[in-house]
Short mmCIF file of C-alpha atoms in Angstrom, two decimals:
data_model
loop_
_atom_site.label_atom_id
_atom_site.label_comp_id
_atom_site.label_asym_id
_atom_site.label_seq_id
_atom_site.Cartn_x
_atom_site.Cartn_y
_atom_site.Cartn_z
CA MET A 1 -22.95 29.06 -99.15
CA ILE A 2 -20.44 26.26 -99.18
CA SER A 3 -20.93 23.93 -102.51
CA SER A 4 -21.66 20.56 -102.63
CA ARG A 5 -19.84 17.69 -103.41
CA LYS A 6 -19.39 16.69 -106.83
CA SER A 7 -20.28 13.38 -107.31
CA HIS A 8 -17.50 11.54 -107.34
CA LYS A 9 -19.21 8.03 -107.84
CA LEU A 10 -19.97 7.55 -111.18
CA LEU A 11 -20.46 4.98 -112.88
CA LEU A 12 -17.50 3.46 -116.07
CA PRO A 13 -18.29 4.40 -119.32
CA VAL A 14 -17.60 1.50 -121.03
CA ILE A 15 -16.31 2.64 -123.82
CA SER A 16 -13.99 5.81 -122.30
CA LEU A 17 -12.61 2.68 -120.31
CA CYS A 18 -12.07 0.31 -123.27
CA LEU A 19 -10.29 3.73 -125.26
CA VAL A 20 -8.14 4.40 -122.79
CA LEU A 21 -6.63 1.53 -122.13
CA LEU A 22 -5.88 1.02 -125.64
CA LEU A 23 -4.34 4.53 -125.63
CA SER A 24 -1.94 2.81 -122.81
CA GLY A 25 -0.17 0.48 -125.27
CA CYS A 26 0.49 3.85 -127.34
CA GLY A 27 3.13 5.48 -125.72
CA ASN A 28 1.70 8.27 -124.68
CA ASN A 29 1.86 8.14 -121.08
CA GLU A 30 2.57 11.44 -119.20
CA GLN A 31 2.54 9.34 -115.51
CA SER A 32 5.25 7.77 -114.18
CA GLU A 33 6.97 4.16 -115.78
CA PRO A 34 4.71 1.89 -113.70
CA ALA A 35 7.54 0.01 -112.24
CA THR A 36 9.16 -3.83 -113.74
CA ALA A 37 10.75 -5.40 -111.40
CA ASN A 38 8.14 -7.39 -108.62
CA SER A 39 11.54 -6.89 -105.89
CA PRO A 40 11.91 -3.92 -103.22
CA PRO A 41 14.72 -1.63 -103.74
CA SER A 42 18.29 -2.10 -101.89
CA GLU A 43 19.84 0.45 -99.52
CA SER A 44 22.14 1.79 -102.42
CA THR A 45 19.29 2.73 -105.06
CA GLN A 46 17.00 5.37 -105.53
CA PRO A 47 13.59 5.54 -103.96
CA HIS A 48 11.35 4.08 -106.07
CA LYS A 49 8.63 5.87 -107.65
CA LEU A 50 4.64 5.21 -106.91
CA THR A 51 1.79 7.53 -107.88
CA LEU A 52 -1.46 8.02 -106.40
CA MET A 53 -4.74 9.19 -107.61
CA LEU A 54 -7.37 10.38 -104.92
CA ASP A 55 -11.10 9.83 -105.29
CA TRP A 56 -11.21 13.69 -105.23
CA TYR A 57 -9.54 16.65 -103.97
CA PRO A 58 -7.99 16.72 -100.58
CA ASN A 59 -10.11 16.19 -97.33
CA ALA A 60 -9.81 14.56 -94.33
CA VAL A 61 -10.03 10.80 -95.38
CA HIS A 62 -6.75 11.67 -96.85
CA SER A 63 -4.66 11.92 -93.57
CA PHE A 64 -3.43 9.26 -93.01
CA LEU A 65 -1.86 9.68 -97.20
CA TYR A 66 0.09 13.07 -95.84
CA ALA A 67 0.56 12.00 -92.51
CA ALA A 68 2.94 9.24 -94.55
CA GLU A 69 4.33 11.31 -96.82
CA GLN A 70 5.34 14.44 -94.07
CA ASN A 71 6.34 12.00 -91.04
CA GLY A 72 8.90 10.32 -93.70
CA TYR A 73 7.05 6.65 -93.79
CA PHE A 74 7.14 6.62 -97.50
CA THR A 75 10.94 7.52 -97.67
CA GLU A 76 11.39 4.90 -94.43
CA GLU A 77 10.33 2.23 -96.82
CA GLY A 78 11.97 2.83 -100.16
CA LEU A 79 9.61 4.89 -101.64
CA ASP A 80 9.03 8.35 -103.29
CA VAL A 81 5.20 8.78 -103.98
CA GLU A 82 3.75 11.17 -106.02
CA ILE A 83 -0.12 11.81 -104.58
CA LYS A 84 -2.51 13.70 -107.44
CA MET A 85 -6.16 15.14 -107.68
CA PRO A 86 -8.11 14.50 -110.58
CA ALA A 87 -9.02 16.51 -113.02
CA ASP A 88 -12.39 14.35 -113.43
CA SER A 89 -14.38 12.14 -110.61
CA ASN A 90 -13.87 9.22 -113.06
CA ASP A 91 -10.14 9.68 -113.55
CA ALA A 92 -8.61 7.07 -111.27
CA LEU A 93 -10.26 4.20 -111.87
CA LYS A 94 -9.92 4.43 -115.51
CA LEU A 95 -6.11 4.95 -115.77
CA VAL A 96 -5.18 2.66 -112.90
CA ALA A 97 -6.42 0.33 -115.26
CA ALA A 98 -4.82 1.49 -118.17
CA ASN A 99 -1.49 0.99 -116.05
CA GLN A 100 -0.73 5.24 -116.66
CA ILE A 101 -0.93 5.35 -112.36
CA ASP A 102 0.28 2.62 -109.86
CA LEU A 103 -2.88 2.83 -107.51
CA ALA A 104 -6.05 4.87 -107.23
CA LEU A 105 -8.76 5.28 -104.26
CA SER A 106 -12.02 3.96 -105.85
CA TYR A 107 -14.98 2.52 -104.27
CA GLN A 108 -16.05 -1.84 -103.36
CA PRO A 109 -19.36 -1.50 -105.70
CA GLN A 110 -17.18 0.26 -108.29
CA VAL A 111 -14.35 -2.58 -107.96
CA LEU A 112 -16.85 -5.49 -108.49
CA MET A 113 -18.69 -3.46 -111.48
CA ALA A 114 -15.61 -2.57 -113.26
CA ARG A 115 -14.57 -6.01 -113.50
CA ALA A 116 -17.74 -7.52 -114.46
CA GLU A 117 -17.02 -4.59 -117.44
CA LYS A 118 -13.71 -6.56 -118.14
CA ILE A 119 -11.28 -3.85 -116.39
CA PRO A 120 -8.91 -5.35 -114.71
CA VAL A 121 -8.13 -3.87 -111.48
CA LYS A 122 -8.08 -5.03 -107.75
CA SER A 123 -8.48 -3.83 -104.33
CA ILE A 124 -5.80 -4.06 -101.87
CA ALA A 125 -6.98 -2.32 -98.97
CA ALA A 126 -10.15 -1.38 -97.68
CA ILE A 127 -9.81 2.45 -96.17
CA VAL A 128 -13.34 3.46 -94.69
CA ARG A 129 -14.77 -0.01 -94.07
CA HIS A 130 -18.77 1.33 -94.17
CA PRO A 131 -20.89 3.55 -96.16
CA LEU A 132 -20.36 6.77 -95.38
CA ASN A 133 -23.11 7.37 -98.47
CA HIS A 134 -26.68 8.32 -96.03
CA LEU A 135 -30.15 8.80 -97.04
CA MET A 136 -30.29 12.40 -95.44
CA VAL A 137 -34.11 14.06 -94.74
CA PRO A 138 -34.58 17.66 -93.20
CA ALA A 139 -34.91 16.79 -89.10
CA ASP A 140 -37.78 18.67 -88.99
CA SER A 141 -39.62 16.57 -91.79
CA GLY A 142 -41.39 13.68 -89.44
CA ILE A 143 -39.54 11.04 -91.73
CA SER A 144 -38.21 8.27 -89.47
CA SER A 145 -37.68 5.56 -91.54
CA PRO A 146 -37.34 4.64 -95.80
CA LYS A 147 -41.05 3.64 -95.72
CA ASP A 148 -42.05 6.68 -95.14
CA LEU A 149 -41.12 8.22 -97.96
CA ALA A 150 -44.23 6.79 -99.60
CA GLY A 151 -45.24 9.88 -102.05
CA LYS A 152 -42.25 11.31 -101.33
CA ASN A 153 -39.23 13.05 -104.08
CA ILE A 154 -35.87 11.82 -103.82
CA GLY A 155 -33.02 13.47 -105.16
CA TYR A 156 -29.69 11.42 -106.13
CA SER A 157 -26.89 11.77 -107.85
CA SER A 158 -27.50 10.70 -111.60
CA ILE A 159 -25.98 6.61 -110.32
CA PRO A 160 -28.05 4.05 -110.91
CA LEU A 161 -26.31 1.99 -107.40
CA TYR A 162 -28.08 5.11 -105.44
CA GLU A 163 -30.87 4.09 -106.71
CA ALA A 164 -30.88 0.58 -106.56
CA MET A 165 -29.97 1.58 -102.79
CA VAL A 166 -32.91 4.06 -102.07
CA ARG A 167 -35.60 0.79 -103.45
CA THR A 168 -33.90 -1.54 -100.95
CA MET A 169 -33.74 0.48 -97.99
CA ILE A 170 -37.81 1.19 -98.91
CA LYS A 171 -38.22 -2.37 -99.61
CA SER A 172 -36.77 -3.56 -96.38
CA ASP A 173 -38.45 -1.18 -94.08
CA GLY A 174 -41.57 -2.48 -95.25
CA GLY A 175 -42.75 -0.40 -98.03
CA ASP A 176 -43.29 0.42 -101.34
CA PRO A 177 -40.62 1.01 -103.67
CA GLN A 178 -42.45 2.30 -106.32
CA ALA A 179 -44.45 4.91 -104.17
CA SER A 180 -41.46 7.28 -104.46
CA ASN A 181 -40.11 9.52 -106.71
CA LEU A 182 -37.02 9.04 -107.49
CA ILE A 183 -35.35 12.63 -109.59
CA ASP A 184 -31.97 13.08 -110.98
CA VAL A 185 -30.78 16.80 -109.11
CA GLY A 186 -26.77 15.09 -110.63
CA PHE A 187 -24.68 17.34 -108.07
CA ASP A 188 -27.16 19.58 -106.83
CA LEU A 189 -27.68 17.71 -103.39
CA ILE A 190 -27.18 20.22 -100.76
CA PRO A 191 -29.64 22.34 -102.89
CA ALA A 192 -32.05 20.42 -103.63
CA ILE A 193 -33.11 19.09 -100.26
CA THR A 194 -32.25 22.69 -98.49
CA THR A 195 -35.30 24.49 -101.00
CA GLY A 196 -37.27 21.32 -100.91
CA GLN A 197 -36.87 20.41 -104.32
CA VAL A 198 -36.83 16.99 -102.58
CA ASP A 199 -37.74 14.97 -99.61
CA GLY A 200 -34.71 13.67 -99.25
CA ILE A 201 -31.28 12.84 -100.28
CA MET A 202 -29.09 9.72 -101.76
CA GLY A 203 -25.35 9.88 -102.20
CA GLY A 204 -25.00 12.87 -99.63
CA PHE A 205 -22.11 12.02 -97.46
CA ILE A 206 -22.31 11.99 -93.24
CA ASN A 207 -18.46 13.53 -93.15
CA HIS A 208 -19.25 16.39 -95.62
CA GLU A 209 -23.09 17.15 -96.83
CA GLN A 210 -24.26 16.41 -93.25
CA LEU A 211 -21.61 18.64 -91.41
CA ILE A 212 -22.30 21.36 -93.74
CA LEU A 213 -26.24 21.22 -94.05
CA GLU A 214 -26.25 21.57 -90.65
CA LYS A 215 -23.56 24.52 -90.65
CA GLU A 216 -25.54 26.26 -92.80
CA GLY A 217 -29.02 25.48 -90.52
CA HIS A 218 -30.13 22.60 -92.33
CA PRO A 219 -30.26 20.11 -89.78
CA VAL A 220 -30.75 16.24 -91.47
CA THR A 221 -31.58 12.89 -90.09
CA SER A 222 -29.53 10.61 -91.45
CA ILE A 223 -30.73 6.82 -92.27
CA ASN A 224 -27.66 4.52 -92.83
CA PRO A 225 -28.63 2.05 -95.62
CA THR A 226 -26.93 -1.08 -94.17
CA ASP A 227 -29.74 -1.06 -90.89
CA TYR A 228 -32.42 -1.27 -94.52
CA GLY A 229 -30.87 -4.31 -96.27
CA VAL A 230 -27.88 -2.43 -98.46
CA PRO A 231 -24.52 -4.86 -97.31
CA ASP A 232 -21.81 -2.70 -94.83
CA TYR A 233 -20.00 -2.38 -97.87
CA TYR A 234 -16.51 -0.43 -97.93
CA GLU A 235 -16.47 3.13 -98.57
CA LEU A 236 -12.91 3.40 -99.76
CA VAL A 237 -10.70 1.18 -101.25
CA LEU A 238 -7.46 1.19 -102.35
CA VAL A 239 -6.78 0.03 -106.03
CA ALA A 240 -4.16 -1.34 -108.25
CA SER A 241 -4.33 -3.17 -111.74
CA GLU A 242 -3.58 -6.87 -112.32
CA GLN A 243 -0.55 -6.12 -114.32
CA GLY A 244 1.03 -3.85 -111.71
CA LEU A 245 0.26 -6.06 -109.33
CA GLN A 246 2.78 -8.51 -110.93
CA ASN A 247 4.91 -5.99 -111.60
CA SER A 248 4.89 -4.26 -108.16
CA GLU A 249 3.42 -6.32 -105.40
CA ALA A 250 6.82 -5.75 -102.92
CA TYR A 251 6.45 -2.29 -103.82
CA PHE A 252 2.50 -2.09 -102.53
CA THR A 253 3.56 -3.68 -99.62
CA LYS A 254 5.99 -0.90 -98.65
CA PHE A 255 3.44 1.73 -99.67
CA MET A 256 1.05 -0.29 -97.19
CA LYS A 257 3.24 -0.18 -94.35
CA ALA A 258 3.98 3.22 -94.74
CA ILE A 259 0.56 4.42 -94.67
CA THR A 260 -0.91 2.08 -91.70
CA LYS A 261 1.77 3.78 -90.16
CA GLY A 262 0.20 7.27 -91.28
CA GLN A 263 -2.77 5.96 -90.32
CA GLN A 264 -1.75 5.58 -86.55
CA PHE A 265 -0.21 8.84 -86.56
CA VAL A 266 -3.49 10.35 -87.50
CA GLN A 267 -5.46 8.05 -84.77
CA GLU A 268 -2.95 9.61 -82.09
CA HIS A 269 -2.41 13.06 -83.07
CA PRO A 270 -5.44 14.07 -85.36
CA ASP A 271 -5.21 17.53 -84.50
CA GLN A 272 -1.49 17.24 -85.92
CA ALA A 273 -2.64 15.19 -89.09
CA LEU A 274 -5.42 17.87 -89.86
CA ALA A 275 -2.46 20.51 -89.68
CA GLN A 276 -0.18 18.96 -92.15
CA LEU A 277 -3.59 17.88 -94.51
CA LEU A 278 -4.34 21.26 -94.53
CA LYS A 279 -0.99 22.31 -96.03
CA HIS A 280 -2.71 20.34 -99.27
CA GLU A 281 -5.59 22.15 -99.98
CA ASP A 282 -6.34 22.42 -103.67
CA ALA A 283 -6.71 26.34 -104.18
CA THR A 284 -10.28 25.18 -106.63
CA SER A 285 -11.57 23.54 -103.55
CA PRO A 286 -11.09 25.29 -100.18
CA LEU A 287 -11.06 22.95 -97.04
CA ASP A 288 -12.90 24.42 -93.88
CA GLN A 289 -11.33 23.56 -90.77
CA THR A 290 -14.01 23.14 -88.39
CA ILE A 291 -15.97 20.50 -91.42
CA GLU A 292 -12.43 19.01 -91.65
CA GLN A 293 -11.81 18.25 -87.91
CA ALA A 294 -15.57 16.95 -87.21
CA SER A 295 -15.20 14.76 -90.41
CA LEU A 296 -12.46 13.52 -89.05
CA GLN A 297 -13.52 12.75 -85.95
CA ILE A 298 -16.07 10.52 -87.88
CA LEU A 299 -14.12 8.58 -89.73
CA LEU A 300 -10.83 7.59 -87.61
CA PRO A 301 -14.00 4.55 -86.09
CA LEU A 302 -14.76 3.90 -89.33
CA MET A 303 -11.34 3.41 -90.63
CA ASP A 304 -10.80 0.78 -87.65
CA ALA A 305 -10.07 -2.52 -88.46
CA GLY A 306 -10.08 -3.67 -84.82
CA GLU A 307 -7.92 -6.97 -84.53
CA GLU A 308 -7.03 -6.55 -88.13
CA PRO A 309 -4.56 -4.54 -89.78
CA PHE A 310 -5.70 -1.25 -91.20
CA GLY A 311 -6.37 -2.06 -94.97
CA TYR A 312 -7.42 -5.86 -94.15
CA GLN A 313 -10.65 -6.71 -96.30
CA ASP A 314 -13.47 -9.29 -95.95
CA PRO A 315 -13.88 -11.69 -98.07
CA ALA A 316 -17.29 -12.20 -96.43
CA SER A 317 -17.46 -8.13 -96.84
CA TRP A 318 -16.68 -8.64 -100.81
CA GLU A 319 -19.52 -11.29 -100.94
CA LYS A 320 -22.41 -10.29 -99.70
CA VAL A 321 -21.75 -7.00 -101.93
CA HIS A 322 -21.69 -9.00 -105.17
CA GLN A 323 -24.68 -10.99 -104.80
CA TRP A 324 -26.23 -7.71 -103.69
CA LEU A 325 -25.04 -5.91 -106.58
CA SER A 326 -25.55 -9.02 -108.92
CA GLU A 327 -29.29 -9.26 -107.32
CA ASN A 328 -30.08 -5.74 -108.06
CA GLY A 329 -29.17 -6.28 -111.79
CA LEU A 330 -25.17 -3.69 -111.46
CA LEU A 331 -22.82 -6.10 -112.84
CA SER A 332 -23.04 -6.80 -116.82
CA SER A 333 -21.09 -10.58 -116.95
CA GLU A 334 -20.52 -12.93 -114.54
CA ILE A 335 -17.31 -12.46 -112.02
CA LYS A 336 -15.16 -14.41 -109.25
CA THR A 337 -15.52 -12.60 -106.27
CA GLU A 338 -11.91 -13.42 -104.77
CA ASP A 339 -10.69 -11.76 -108.25
CA ALA A 340 -11.71 -8.37 -107.29
CA PHE A 341 -9.59 -8.23 -104.37
CA ILE A 342 -6.30 -8.91 -102.59
CA ASN A 343 -4.75 -9.07 -98.97
CA LEU A 344 -1.06 -8.10 -99.25
CA LYS A 345 1.61 -9.89 -96.74
#
C-alpha cells in the first residue's frame, strides 16, 4: 500500500514560533543570510541567493519551481535559488517568520492565523487558487451531501481548521453538525477510511489521497467544501516575512517573474515538466509517476489565474477567508486583512 501523506497544515504552535523568532536574533543561523538591500543585482555581480522551503516533499504541485530551476529562468533573473524540503511540516512558516529562509510555501488560512498570533508573515502569491482538501466518502456509501453524515464517523487529521470546515459544510447543507462524530485519526486518513473505521475523511487532497485510494481499489466521492459554506480559499501560497519584504522585495519580484515562466512551461509541456520533477523526488518519499501525472492534470486549472498574472491575489478572497476564520473562532486576535498579503509589481 502506498502510504498516506503526512498532515502538512498543522496550526502554528505559538510558543515554538516565538522561540524560533527569539533564537533567530542570536546568530545561530544555518540558512543563507537574508538579503540586505532592496535592489536587484547588476549584470556584473554574482547571482543573488534565495532560499525557498517547500510545504512538503517534492510533488506535482512544485513542478513550476523545478521548471524555473532547470530551464534557467532563475538564472535569467540573476537569482540562485536553493529549494529545501522541510524536516517537519511546520518548519516552512516558522523559519520564514524567523528570517532564516527567504520564502516558503504555506496556506492562506494559516497565514491569517499566524498573523493573529503576531507572527510577521505575508503572502506574496497565490499558487493553488482553490481548495484541494475535500470531504471524501466511499463511492458506494450512499452519502451524497454533508447532511447525510448525521450519525456517521468522520476522520480528520488533528487540525481544528478541518473540524470547522466539516461543521460548516454540514450546517450549510441543512444538517446538524453535532449529529456527526468527528474522530482525530492523525496521519492515518487512508487506513481509517479503507478499514471502515470512519465513514468519511477531511484532510485528504483530491490530487493525492483520492488518487491513491482509487489506485488501491477504494474509490471515493469528493465533496467540495466551497459548495457548502466554506470560502473558496487559496490552498497554497508563497510567503515571505515582513522584514524580508523590506529588504528583498525587488528580488522577490524577480523570483515571481521566473516562476511565472516556469508555470507557463508546465502548462505547455506537462510531460517534460513532470520528467524534470521526477529527477528531484526525495528518497524517503518516492513518487508514483502515474499518480503525479494525474495530479498535475488536476492542479493546472486550479493554478490558472485567468486574465490576471500567475500568483495574483484577490483582496475579496482574503476578506472572505478572514471573516470565516473569525466567525469560527480560529483567530486569536483581530487583524487587518490587507496586511496579510501583497501583489508584487
